[in-house]
CSV table of C-alpha atoms in Angstrom, one decimal:
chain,number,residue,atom,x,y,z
G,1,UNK,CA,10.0,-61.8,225.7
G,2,UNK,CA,13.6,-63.3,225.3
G,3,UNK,CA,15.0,-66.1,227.2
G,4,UNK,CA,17.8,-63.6,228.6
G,5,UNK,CA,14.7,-61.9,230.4
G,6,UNK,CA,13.0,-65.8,231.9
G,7,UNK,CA,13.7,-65.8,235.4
G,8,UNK,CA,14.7,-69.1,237.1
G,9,UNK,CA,13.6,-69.4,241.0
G,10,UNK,CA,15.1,-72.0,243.0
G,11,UNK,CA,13.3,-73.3,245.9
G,12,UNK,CA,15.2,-76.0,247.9
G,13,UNK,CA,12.5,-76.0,250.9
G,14,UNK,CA,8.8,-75.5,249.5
G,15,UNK,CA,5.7,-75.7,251.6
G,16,UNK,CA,1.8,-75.9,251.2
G,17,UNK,CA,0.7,-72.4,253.0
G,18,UNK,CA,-2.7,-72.6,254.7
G,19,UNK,CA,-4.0,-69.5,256.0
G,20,UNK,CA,-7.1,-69.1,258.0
G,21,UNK,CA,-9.0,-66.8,260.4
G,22,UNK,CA,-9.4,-67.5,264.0
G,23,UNK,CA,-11.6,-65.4,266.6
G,24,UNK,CA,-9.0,-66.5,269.5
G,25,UNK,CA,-6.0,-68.7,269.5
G,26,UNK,CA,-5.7,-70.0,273.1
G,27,UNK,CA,-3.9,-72.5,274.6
G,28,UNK,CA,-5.0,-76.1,275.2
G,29,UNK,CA,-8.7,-75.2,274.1
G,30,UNK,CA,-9.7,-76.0,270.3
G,31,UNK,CA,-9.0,-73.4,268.1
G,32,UNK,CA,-11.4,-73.0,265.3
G,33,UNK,CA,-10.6,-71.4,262.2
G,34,UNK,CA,-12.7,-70.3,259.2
G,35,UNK,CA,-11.7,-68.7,255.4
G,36,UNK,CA,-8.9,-71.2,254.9
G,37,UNK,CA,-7.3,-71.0,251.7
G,38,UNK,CA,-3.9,-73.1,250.1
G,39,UNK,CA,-1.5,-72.1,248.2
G,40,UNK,CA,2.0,-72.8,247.1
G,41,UNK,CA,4.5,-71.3,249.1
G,42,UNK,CA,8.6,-71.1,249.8
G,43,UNK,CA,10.7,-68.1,248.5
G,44,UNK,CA,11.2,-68.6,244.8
G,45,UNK,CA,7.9,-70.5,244.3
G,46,UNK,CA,6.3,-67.3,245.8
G,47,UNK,CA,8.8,-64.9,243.4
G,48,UNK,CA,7.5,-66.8,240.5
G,49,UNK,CA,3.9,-66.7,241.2
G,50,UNK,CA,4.4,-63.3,241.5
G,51,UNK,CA,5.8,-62.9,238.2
G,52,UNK,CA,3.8,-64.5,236.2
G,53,UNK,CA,1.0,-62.4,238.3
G,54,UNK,CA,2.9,-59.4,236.1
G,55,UNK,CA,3.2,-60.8,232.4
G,56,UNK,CA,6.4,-62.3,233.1
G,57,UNK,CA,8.2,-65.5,231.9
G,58,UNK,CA,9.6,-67.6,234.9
G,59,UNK,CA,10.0,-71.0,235.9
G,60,UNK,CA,10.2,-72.5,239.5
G,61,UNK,CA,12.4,-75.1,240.3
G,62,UNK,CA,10.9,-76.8,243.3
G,63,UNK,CA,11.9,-80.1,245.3
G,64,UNK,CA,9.0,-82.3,245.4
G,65,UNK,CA,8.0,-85.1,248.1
G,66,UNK,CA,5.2,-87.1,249.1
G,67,UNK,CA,1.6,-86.5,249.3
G,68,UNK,CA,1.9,-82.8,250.3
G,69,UNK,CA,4.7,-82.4,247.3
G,70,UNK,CA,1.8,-83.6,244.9
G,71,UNK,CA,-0.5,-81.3,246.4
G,72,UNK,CA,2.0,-78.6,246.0
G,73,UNK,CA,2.0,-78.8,242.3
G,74,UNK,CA,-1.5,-79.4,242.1
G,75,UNK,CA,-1.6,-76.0,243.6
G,76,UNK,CA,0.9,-74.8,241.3
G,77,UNK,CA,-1.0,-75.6,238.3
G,78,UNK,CA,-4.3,-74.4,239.2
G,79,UNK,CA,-2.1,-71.2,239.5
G,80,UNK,CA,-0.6,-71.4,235.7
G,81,UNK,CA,2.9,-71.2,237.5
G,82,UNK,CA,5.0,-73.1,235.2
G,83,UNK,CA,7.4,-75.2,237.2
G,84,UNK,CA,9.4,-78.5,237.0
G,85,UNK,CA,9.2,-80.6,239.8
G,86,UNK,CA,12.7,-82.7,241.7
G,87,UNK,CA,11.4,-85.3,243.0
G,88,UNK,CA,12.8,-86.1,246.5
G,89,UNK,CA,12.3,-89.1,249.1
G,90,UNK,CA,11.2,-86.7,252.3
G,91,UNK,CA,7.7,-85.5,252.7
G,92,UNK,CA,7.4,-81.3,251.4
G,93,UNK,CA,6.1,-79.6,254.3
G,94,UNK,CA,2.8,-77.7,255.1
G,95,UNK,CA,3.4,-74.6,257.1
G,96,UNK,CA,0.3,-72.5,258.7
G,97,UNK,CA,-0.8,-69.0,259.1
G,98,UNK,CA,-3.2,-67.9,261.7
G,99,UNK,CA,-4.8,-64.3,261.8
G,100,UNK,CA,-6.4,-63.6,265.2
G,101,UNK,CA,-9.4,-61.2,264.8
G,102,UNK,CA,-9.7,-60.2,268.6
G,103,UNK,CA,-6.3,-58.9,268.3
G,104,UNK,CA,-5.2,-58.0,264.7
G,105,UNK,CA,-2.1,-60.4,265.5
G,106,UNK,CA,-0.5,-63.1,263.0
G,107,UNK,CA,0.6,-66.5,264.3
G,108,UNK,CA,2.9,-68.7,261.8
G,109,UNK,CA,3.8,-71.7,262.2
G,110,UNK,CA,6.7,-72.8,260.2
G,111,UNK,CA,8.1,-76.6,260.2
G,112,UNK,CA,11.5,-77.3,259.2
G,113,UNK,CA,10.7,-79.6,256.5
G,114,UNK,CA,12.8,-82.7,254.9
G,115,UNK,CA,15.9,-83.9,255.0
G,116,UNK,CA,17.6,-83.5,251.4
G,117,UNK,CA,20.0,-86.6,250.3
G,118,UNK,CA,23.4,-85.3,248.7
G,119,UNK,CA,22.2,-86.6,245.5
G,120,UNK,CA,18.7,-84.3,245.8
G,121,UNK,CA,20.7,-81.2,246.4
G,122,UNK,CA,23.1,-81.7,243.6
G,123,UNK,CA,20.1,-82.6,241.2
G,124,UNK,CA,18.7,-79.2,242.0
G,125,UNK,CA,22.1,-77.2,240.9
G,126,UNK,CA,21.9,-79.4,237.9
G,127,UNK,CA,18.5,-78.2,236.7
G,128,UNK,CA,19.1,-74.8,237.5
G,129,UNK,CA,22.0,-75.3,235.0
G,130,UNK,CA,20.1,-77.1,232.2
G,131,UNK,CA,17.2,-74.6,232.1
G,132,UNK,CA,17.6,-71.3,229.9
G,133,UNK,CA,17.0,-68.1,231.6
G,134,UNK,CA,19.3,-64.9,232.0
G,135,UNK,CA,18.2,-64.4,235.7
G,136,UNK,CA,18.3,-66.5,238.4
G,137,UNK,CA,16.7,-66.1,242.1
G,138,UNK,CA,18.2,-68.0,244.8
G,139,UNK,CA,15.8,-67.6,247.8
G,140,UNK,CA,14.5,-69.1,250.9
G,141,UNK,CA,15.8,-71.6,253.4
G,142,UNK,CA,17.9,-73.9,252.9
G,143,UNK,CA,16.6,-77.6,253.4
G,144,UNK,CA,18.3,-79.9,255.7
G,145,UNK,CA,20.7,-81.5,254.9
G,146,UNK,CA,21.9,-79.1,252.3
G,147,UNK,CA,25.1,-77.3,252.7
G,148,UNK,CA,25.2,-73.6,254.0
G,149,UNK,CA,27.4,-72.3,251.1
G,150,UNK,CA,24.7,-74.0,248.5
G,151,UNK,CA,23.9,-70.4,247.1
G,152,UNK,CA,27.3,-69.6,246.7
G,153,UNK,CA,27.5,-73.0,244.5
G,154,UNK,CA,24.7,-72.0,242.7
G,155,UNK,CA,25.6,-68.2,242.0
G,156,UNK,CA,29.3,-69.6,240.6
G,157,UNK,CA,27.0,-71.4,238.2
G,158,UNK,CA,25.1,-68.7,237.2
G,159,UNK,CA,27.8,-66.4,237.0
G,160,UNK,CA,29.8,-68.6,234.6
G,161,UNK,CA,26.6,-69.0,232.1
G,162,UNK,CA,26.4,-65.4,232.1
G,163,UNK,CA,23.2,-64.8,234.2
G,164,UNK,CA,22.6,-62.1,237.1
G,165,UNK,CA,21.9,-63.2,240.2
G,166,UNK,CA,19.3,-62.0,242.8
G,167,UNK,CA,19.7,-63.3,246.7
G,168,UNK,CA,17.5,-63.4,249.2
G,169,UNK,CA,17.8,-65.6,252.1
G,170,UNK,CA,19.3,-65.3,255.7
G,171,UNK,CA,22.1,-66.2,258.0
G,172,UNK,CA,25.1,-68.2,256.9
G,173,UNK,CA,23.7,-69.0,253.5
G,174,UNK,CA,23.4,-64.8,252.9
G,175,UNK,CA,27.1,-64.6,253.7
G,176,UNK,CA,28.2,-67.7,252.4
G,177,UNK,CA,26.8,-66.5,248.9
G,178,UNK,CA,27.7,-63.1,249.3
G,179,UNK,CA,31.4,-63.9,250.1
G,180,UNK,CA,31.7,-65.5,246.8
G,181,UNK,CA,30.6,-61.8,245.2
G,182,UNK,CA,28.9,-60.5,242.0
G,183,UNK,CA,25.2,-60.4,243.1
G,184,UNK,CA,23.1,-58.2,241.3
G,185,UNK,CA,21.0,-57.3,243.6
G,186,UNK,CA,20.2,-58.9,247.7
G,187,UNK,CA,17.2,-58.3,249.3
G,188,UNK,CA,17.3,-59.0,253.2
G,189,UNK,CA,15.6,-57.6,255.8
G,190,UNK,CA,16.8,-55.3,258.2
G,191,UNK,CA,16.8,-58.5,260.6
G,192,UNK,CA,18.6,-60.5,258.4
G,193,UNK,CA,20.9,-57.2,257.5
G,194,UNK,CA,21.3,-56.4,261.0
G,195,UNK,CA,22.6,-59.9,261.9
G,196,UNK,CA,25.3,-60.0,258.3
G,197,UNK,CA,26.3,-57.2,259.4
G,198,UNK,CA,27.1,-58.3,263.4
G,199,UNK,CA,25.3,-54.8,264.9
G,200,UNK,CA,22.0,-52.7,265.1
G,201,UNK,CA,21.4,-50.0,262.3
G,202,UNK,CA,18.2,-48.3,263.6
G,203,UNK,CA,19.5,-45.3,262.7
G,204,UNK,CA,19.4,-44.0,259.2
G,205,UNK,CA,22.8,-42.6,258.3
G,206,UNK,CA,24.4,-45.8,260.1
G,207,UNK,CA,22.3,-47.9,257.5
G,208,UNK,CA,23.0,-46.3,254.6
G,209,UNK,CA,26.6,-46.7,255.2
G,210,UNK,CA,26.3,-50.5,256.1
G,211,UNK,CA,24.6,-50.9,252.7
G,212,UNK,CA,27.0,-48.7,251.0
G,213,UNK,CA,29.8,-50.3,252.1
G,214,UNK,CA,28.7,-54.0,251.4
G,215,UNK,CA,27.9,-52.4,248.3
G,216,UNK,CA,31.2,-51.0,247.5
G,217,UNK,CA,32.6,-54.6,248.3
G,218,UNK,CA,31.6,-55.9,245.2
G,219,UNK,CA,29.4,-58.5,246.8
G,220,UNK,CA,26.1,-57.1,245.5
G,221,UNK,CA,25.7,-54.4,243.0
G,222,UNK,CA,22.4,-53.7,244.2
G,223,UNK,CA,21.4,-53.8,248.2
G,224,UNK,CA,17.7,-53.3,248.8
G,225,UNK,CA,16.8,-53.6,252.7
G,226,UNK,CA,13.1,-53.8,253.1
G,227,UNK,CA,12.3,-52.1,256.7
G,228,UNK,CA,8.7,-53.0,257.2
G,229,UNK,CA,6.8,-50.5,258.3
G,230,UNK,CA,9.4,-47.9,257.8
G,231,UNK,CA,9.4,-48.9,253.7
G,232,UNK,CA,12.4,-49.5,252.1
G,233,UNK,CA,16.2,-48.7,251.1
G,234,UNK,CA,18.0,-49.2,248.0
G,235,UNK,CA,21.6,-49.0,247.6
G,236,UNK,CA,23.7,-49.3,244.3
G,237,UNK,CA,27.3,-50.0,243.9
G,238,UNK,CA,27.8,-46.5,242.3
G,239,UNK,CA,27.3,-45.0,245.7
G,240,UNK,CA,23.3,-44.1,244.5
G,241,UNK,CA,21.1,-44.3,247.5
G,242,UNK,CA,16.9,-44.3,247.9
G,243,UNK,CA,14.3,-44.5,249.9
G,244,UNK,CA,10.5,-45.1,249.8
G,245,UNK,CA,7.9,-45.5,252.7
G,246,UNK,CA,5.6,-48.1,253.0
G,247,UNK,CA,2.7,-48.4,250.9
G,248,UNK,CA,-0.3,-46.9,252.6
G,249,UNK,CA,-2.4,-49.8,252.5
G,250,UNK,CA,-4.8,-51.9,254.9
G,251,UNK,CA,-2.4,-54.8,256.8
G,252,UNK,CA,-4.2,-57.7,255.6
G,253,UNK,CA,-1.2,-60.3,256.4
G,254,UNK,CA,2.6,-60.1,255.8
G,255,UNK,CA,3.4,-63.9,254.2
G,256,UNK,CA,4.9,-63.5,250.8
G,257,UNK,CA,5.8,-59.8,251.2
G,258,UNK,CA,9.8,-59.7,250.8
G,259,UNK,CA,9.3,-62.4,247.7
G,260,UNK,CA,6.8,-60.5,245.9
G,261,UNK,CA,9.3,-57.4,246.4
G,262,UNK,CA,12.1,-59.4,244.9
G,263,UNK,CA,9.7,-60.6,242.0
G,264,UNK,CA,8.2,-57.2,240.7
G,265,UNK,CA,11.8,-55.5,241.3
G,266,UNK,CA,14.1,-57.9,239.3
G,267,UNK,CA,11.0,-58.1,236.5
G,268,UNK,CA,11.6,-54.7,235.9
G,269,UNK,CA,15.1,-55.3,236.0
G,270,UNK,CA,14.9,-58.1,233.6
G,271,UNK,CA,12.7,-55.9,231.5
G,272,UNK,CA,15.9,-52.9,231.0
G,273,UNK,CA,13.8,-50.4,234.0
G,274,UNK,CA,16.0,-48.1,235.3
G,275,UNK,CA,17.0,-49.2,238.7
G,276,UNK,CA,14.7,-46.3,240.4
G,277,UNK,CA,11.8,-47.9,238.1
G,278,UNK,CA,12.4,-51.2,239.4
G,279,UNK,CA,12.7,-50.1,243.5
G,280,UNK,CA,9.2,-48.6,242.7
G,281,UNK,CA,7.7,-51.7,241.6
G,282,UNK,CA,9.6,-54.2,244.3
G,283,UNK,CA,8.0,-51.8,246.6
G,284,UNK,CA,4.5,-51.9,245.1
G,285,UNK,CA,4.3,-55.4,245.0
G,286,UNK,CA,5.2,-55.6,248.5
G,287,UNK,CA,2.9,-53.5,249.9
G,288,UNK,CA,0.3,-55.2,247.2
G,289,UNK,CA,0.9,-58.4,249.0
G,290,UNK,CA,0.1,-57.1,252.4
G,291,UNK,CA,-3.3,-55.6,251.7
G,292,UNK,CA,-4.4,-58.9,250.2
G,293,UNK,CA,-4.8,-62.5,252.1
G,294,UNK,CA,-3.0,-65.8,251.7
G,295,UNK,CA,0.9,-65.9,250.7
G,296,UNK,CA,1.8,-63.5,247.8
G,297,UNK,CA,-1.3,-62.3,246.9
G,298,UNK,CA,0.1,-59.4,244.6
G,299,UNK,CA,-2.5,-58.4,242.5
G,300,UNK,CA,-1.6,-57.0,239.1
G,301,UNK,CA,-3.9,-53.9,239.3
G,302,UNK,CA,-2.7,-53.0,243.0
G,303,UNK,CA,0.6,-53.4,242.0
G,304,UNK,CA,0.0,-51.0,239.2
G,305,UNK,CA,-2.1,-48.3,241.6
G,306,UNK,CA,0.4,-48.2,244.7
G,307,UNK,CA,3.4,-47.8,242.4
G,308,UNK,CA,1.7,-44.8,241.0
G,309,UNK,CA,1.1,-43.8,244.1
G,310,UNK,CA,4.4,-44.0,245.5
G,311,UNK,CA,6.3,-42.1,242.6
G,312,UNK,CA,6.2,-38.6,244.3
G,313,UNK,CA,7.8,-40.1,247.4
G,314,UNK,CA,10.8,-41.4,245.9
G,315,UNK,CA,13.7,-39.3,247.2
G,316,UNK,CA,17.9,-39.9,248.1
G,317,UNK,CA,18.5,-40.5,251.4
């Protein structure tokens, strides 16, 4: 594999994920919980994992603080993720999934995380630019403390050492990036689509035309919106449009989903797959990851069966 197909995550807001089972949350009352499991978590930590899950070559940039950031790359290199810590003076953060059994329901709890220094930020847009790699995924939150038009920083970087960019985050870092133009490909929800795009697009034909025309802007060559239960869209700047249903698979958890989607789909891009090929797999992965437990559990050989399976269904839309 060349270094023009290593892909470089970036994740400014990392977090331990502990995931466990609980017969009933309820409030006030003692909640206990049973199969807990750790693992590494924040968007490109989880794109990464992902990839090297699928015989890639990736590296995650992660910031790194206190106990919990120590734990986090112990995690990491029980995993064989290869990753380069940025040290930082806050504490990384430990977020927590909670699978009720009584009522098939998911509770996650989320905390904000650290503060990042000026310096801490800027150290992270340095590494990204030191590292070789022809791909670059900017993904996840922002940290505190960090600016909201840090992607965009970051994808004028890139785009000026020649790499592609794929984006995937929310709110005013989504447009902030996007405003700056030449993404490869962004991968938001329809949440997170719905709210760029200031209006609901329940409808089919009204969101196909809302990814056509951001699209057509020149902010993203490629728009894939992920639609949950409904599958998936994929847009292309040529005016090409897909669609694929959701993997028929057993809803284990949803944590990890989106970034195992944007890992399998830009591998394949990475790899020369035609863009059709790589929807497939982004999809795959996705639905890989919610059939298995804990955060971005995409399994290699699931990957490989559901995207065989969903093949047939690929159609325009």
């Amino acid at each position: 594999m060349t270094q023009a197909e290593r892909i470089l995550t970036l994740t400014l807001n990392p977090s331990v994920d502990l995931s466990a089972e609980a017969e009933t949350v309820r409030a006030v009352r003692k909640t206990r919980t049973f199969h807990e499991r750790y693992d590494p978590g924040g968007g490109g930590v989880n794109v990464s994992r992902v990839v090297r899950e699928l015989g890639g070559d990736t590296l995650a940039l992660v910031t790194s603080g206190g106990v919990a950031g120590r734990f986090l790359e112990e995690l990491l290199a029980e995993g064989e993720t290869p990753y380069r810590a940025l040290p930082i003076a806050g504490r990384t953060r430990i977020a927590q999934v909670i699978h009720e059994i009584s009522s098939g329901l998911e509770y996650r709890f989320i905390p904000e995380g650290p503060l990042l220094a000026e310096a801490e930020w800027q150290a992270a847009l340095d590494a990204l630019n030191r590292e070789e790699g022809g791909w670059v995924v900017l993904s996840g939150s922002l940290a505190r403390g960090v600016p909201a038009d840090f992607f965009g920083r970051a994808l004028r970087q890139a785009k000026a050492a020649g790499r592609r960019v794929v984006l995937d985050t929310s709110g005013a870092a989504l447009k902030a990036a996007l405003d700056v133009g030449g993404v490869h490909l962004v991968k938001p929800s329809l949440g997170e689509f719905e709210a760029l795009v200031g209006r609901e697009l329940r409808e089919t034909p009204a969101l196909v035309a809302a990814a056509k025309e951001l699209a057509a802007s020149g902010a993203a060559r490629l728009v894939a919106v992920t639609l949950g239960s409904r599958g998936a869209l994929l847009v292309s700047a040529e005016g090409q449009c897909w669609r694929l249903p959701a993997p028929d698979v057993v809803v284990r958890g949803a944590s990890g989903a989106g970034d195992s989607f944007v890992a399998a789909m830009t591998l394949a891009l990475a790899r020369g797959e035609s863009v059709e090929e790589a929807f497939l797999w982004g999809s795959a992965a996705g639905g890989a990851t919610v059939a298995a437990e804990g955060t971005a559990h995409a399994r290699r050989a699931d990957v490989e069966a559901i995207h065989a399976a969903l093949r047939p269904m690929l159609k325009g839309a």
